[in-house]
C-alpha cells in the first residue's frame, strides 16, 4: 500500500484536482487502495495566517474569507454533480462560519495566541480534504474524510508540535484496521494535543503527516506529489538549468530541504528513514515522469554534489570576546538559551581560536535573540569579557549538499572559486562534520547570481551560460552576432556552453534582456525598444543585473569604453576586446587592467588586438607561462603594408599600388595612417608588454618608409601627388632589392627589450620572404624555438576573422 500526498499546488485548482483524481484512480487500479494525504489549497494557509494577524490588530478579514469560500465553491461547482453539491456547500459553510467566529473573537480580544493561530490554520486542510473526498466519492463509494487531528497526537508546541509517535501509530493502525475497505482522504499538517486542542506540524508539514501514516501502516512507498519533476539540483524558480535527481539518500534530502529545498519538509525523512520506506517526489502535472526517489541504499552517482539550496532571508549574530575562549560551557549556555526561547538556529560557525561565534537565525527572531542574549550575558558584557553582539541582516545561506563530497577533493575550492570569480563576498562558512554539506552566508542580493554560478561550476556537463554584454554594432559587432547565432547549437551540444547576449549598445541606443536577446532580430529590437545610449548607464545596468559569468565585449575602436574597464573588472566582469586603445596607451593603464582582472579573478582577453583572429597573443602567453624565454619577435602586423609590399613588383608604381590598396578597402581613408606605422606600432607595443617589457609608445623606434614630403602633404590628394613625385625613391629601393634577390618588407622587431619598425630587404631564407595578399606574419625566437623560429601567419584583418577571434575569446572566458 502506498501513501499519496498532494501538496497545495496539486489541490489548488480545478485542473490540478482533476489530475489528482486521475493519479489516485491509476494507483487504486494498480497497487490498490492508497491512503491520500492532502494539503490546503495553495496559498490558503498563508491567507488564513494573514487574516488572523489582521484580525488581531482589529482589521477586517471578511473580503478574504469570502475569497476563500469562493475558491472552494468554484471547485465544487466544476467538479461535483449538481445533485451532490448542496450537502457539501452546507458543510463547508459551517466550517467557514466557524472561521468567521474565531476571527471575530481574535479581533475582539486583539490577541492571537499560537494555539488560536493553529486552530485557524487547520481549516485550510479541513476544507480542501473534505471537499476533495466528496468529489472523489462520486466515482467511488468508499471514500472517507479523515481529520488527522483525531489520530496524530502531539505535545502542545503550537506552530511546530512534536509528535508522540508511539500513540499516533497505534491510533492510525487502529483506525485503518477498522476502515480497511475505505479509501482514506486525510488532512495533512494538523494534529492535536492531549487535551484534543488542534496543533500543527510546522509549515510544509503535510509531507510529515504522509510519512507518519506511511510509517504507522508500513507503506511500501510514500509519494509526494507536487508541481515540479522531483527533487532538483536547485530550486527551478531560481536556477533555470536545475534538473531532477533520479535518486538521493535520506540524508541528502534532509540537508537539501533543511537549507530551503521546499519541495519536501525535513522532518518527513525521519519516520521514512526509520522504516526504510522510499519517498518518491513526483509531478502532478507530469504524472508519467518518474520523479526522484529518496531511499536507503541509493546508487552511488557521479555527481560530486547532489544539489544546491538556499535560505533566502536570514540574519547573523556575531559574538566575540575573551570570555568565551576555553569556556566549555559557553556555547552550551548560548544555544540552550536560544532553544529555550524557541529561536531556531539555522547555522553555526566558530573560529578556531574560539574567540568568536557566528550563528544564523530568521530575521523575525533577531530582536528577541538580541534581548535574551544581552540579558543572559549581562555580567560578561559589563565586565567586557564579551563585546556587544553584532547583528547583520539582508543575508542568505547557500548550501551545497551531497554524500560524495567526502570522497571528492576540491569541492570547497570549486565553490569558493565560483563565488569569488563572480565577486560574491562570503560572510561566514560552515561545514558539517559529516561533510554532507558546506554552507556559506552571502548577501541576499547576490543569492540568485551565486546559485547560478555555483550550479554552473558543479554541473559542468550541463551548458555553462555566459552572459554577454556587447558594445559596438559596427562590422565586427554585427558579424559576431551572426556567428554566435549560427554556432549556438553546436557550442551547446559539443562544448557545453550557452552564450546569452543580454545587453547590446552602440552610440545611439542600448537594450537589455536578462533572458537573452533574440539575435535574429537584434537590430529591430535595439531600434524599437532600446533606450538612449549612455555608456555609464550601460555599465551600471551590467552591474545591477548581477548575473553570473558575465562578459563585456568591446567591439568598438573608441576611447570611451576604455574609461570604464577598471570599473567593469572591479565588478567581476570579464572583458573581451578588439579595441587596441586600452592596451596601447600608457603602460600603467595596461598594467592596471591586467592586475585588476587578476585580483578579481576574471579574464581579460584581447587576441584581436594583434593580427585579428590569428593566435598571436595566446601563443605568446602560452610560451611565457610554460617557462619559455622570448629572445626576439619579428613581425609584419599591418595588412595594408603587407599588401603593398607583397604586390609591389614588376612594372607597377608604388603610387599605384597604394591607390589599389585603398580601392580594395584595405587602408584607412588617409593611407598615411597605415603607412606611418602608428597602428603597427600599437600592436608591437602590446606584444612587447605581453613579453614582459614595460615599454611606452615613444620607446618603439619607427623609421618611416615615406619621404618627408609625403608626410607633410596637407591633404590625401596632395599626398598622392607627392607619392607620384617620389616614384623614383621607391623604384630605386625595389631595384636594389631585386638586384640582391631580395624583397622589401616593413618589419617590426623586438630584441633585448628594444622595439623598432623599419623597411628592410629580406632574402629567401627569411620567413617573411614569401608572403601573399594582406597576410600578417610573426615569428617568435625563443629558448625552445631557437634554430627555427615559431611562425604564425595568415589573414590579419577583416570583419569575419576579427569577429571570430572575439568569439573565441568569449568562449574561453572562465575556461581555466
Ligand atoms: N531543489 C528543489 N527541487 C525541486 N523543487 C524545489 C527545490 N527547491 C525549491 N523548490 C520549490 O519547491 C516547490 C514545491 O514545494 P511547495 O510549493 O511546498 O509544493 P506543494 O504545494 O506541492 O507542497 C517547487 O515549485 C519549487 O519551486
Ligand atoms: N498547508 C500547510 C501544510 C503543507 O504542507 O502545505 P504544502 O504541501 O502546500 O507545502 C502549509 O502551507 O504550510
mmCIF file of C-alpha atoms and ligand atoms in Angstrom, residues 5-9 38-46 121 124-125 188-189 202-208 225 262 265, ligand 2:
data_model
loop_
_atom_site.group_PDB
_atom_site.id
_atom_site.type_symbol
_atom_site.label_atom_id
_atom_site.label_comp_id
_atom_site.label_asym_id
_atom_site.label_seq_id
_atom_site.Cartn_x
_atom_site.Cartn_y
_atom_site.Cartn_z
ATOM 1 C CA UNK A 5 0.399 13.105 -0.568
ATOM 2 C CA UNK A 6 -0.740 16.011 -2.712
ATOM 3 C CA UNK A 7 0.628 19.457 -1.869
ATOM 4 C CA UNK A 8 -1.088 22.817 -2.053
ATOM 5 C CA UNK A 9 -0.193 23.276 -5.699
ATOM 6 C CA UNK A 38 -3.901 16.417 1.308
ATOM 7 C CA UNK A 39 -2.719 19.953 1.947
ATOM 8 C CA UNK A 40 -4.740 23.127 1.916
ATOM 9 C CA UNK A 41 -5.293 24.739 -1.498
ATOM 10 C CA UNK A 42 -2.152 26.664 -2.447
ATOM 11 C CA UNK A 43 -1.932 29.998 -0.702
ATOM 12 C CA UNK A 44 -4.751 29.232 1.722
ATOM 13 C CA UNK A 45 -2.570 28.648 4.799
ATOM 14 C CA UNK A 46 -0.801 31.936 4.144
ATOM 15 C CA UNK A 121 -4.802 27.390 10.015
ATOM 16 C CA UNK A 124 -7.239 25.065 5.217
ATOM 17 C CA UNK A 125 -6.643 21.325 5.245
ATOM 18 C CA UNK A 188 -2.150 16.866 6.249
ATOM 19 C CA UNK A 189 -0.417 19.292 8.590
ATOM 20 C CA UNK A 202 5.079 23.257 11.102
ATOM 21 C CA UNK A 203 4.775 24.929 7.738
ATOM 22 C CA UNK A 204 5.004 22.377 4.971
ATOM 23 C CA UNK A 205 4.044 19.700 7.486
ATOM 24 C CA UNK A 206 1.633 17.749 5.287
ATOM 25 C CA UNK A 207 4.614 15.792 3.993
ATOM 26 C CA UNK A 208 5.307 14.838 7.582
ATOM 27 C CA UNK A 225 3.001 14.837 -5.479
ATOM 28 C CA UNK A 262 10.900 23.495 -0.123
ATOM 29 C CA UNK A 265 9.600 19.100 4.644
HETATM 30 N N1 LIG B 2 -0.784 23.921 4.160
HETATM 31 C C1 LIG B 2 0.376 23.841 5.000
HETATM 32 C C2 LIG B 2 0.993 22.473 5.022
HETATM 33 C C3 LIG B 2 1.662 21.989 3.774
HETATM 34 O O1 LIG B 2 2.411 21.049 3.804
HETATM 35 O O2 LIG B 2 1.432 22.598 2.615
HETATM 36 P P1 LIG B 2 2.176 22.254 1.212
HETATM 37 O O3 LIG B 2 2.068 20.801 0.972
HETATM 38 O O4 LIG B 2 1.441 23.065 0.171
HETATM 39 O O5 LIG B 2 3.617 22.686 1.343
HETATM 40 C C4 LIG B 2 1.374 24.926 4.656
HETATM 41 O O6 LIG B 2 1.118 25.699 3.734
HETATM 42 O O7 LIG B 2 2.353 25.037 5.330
#
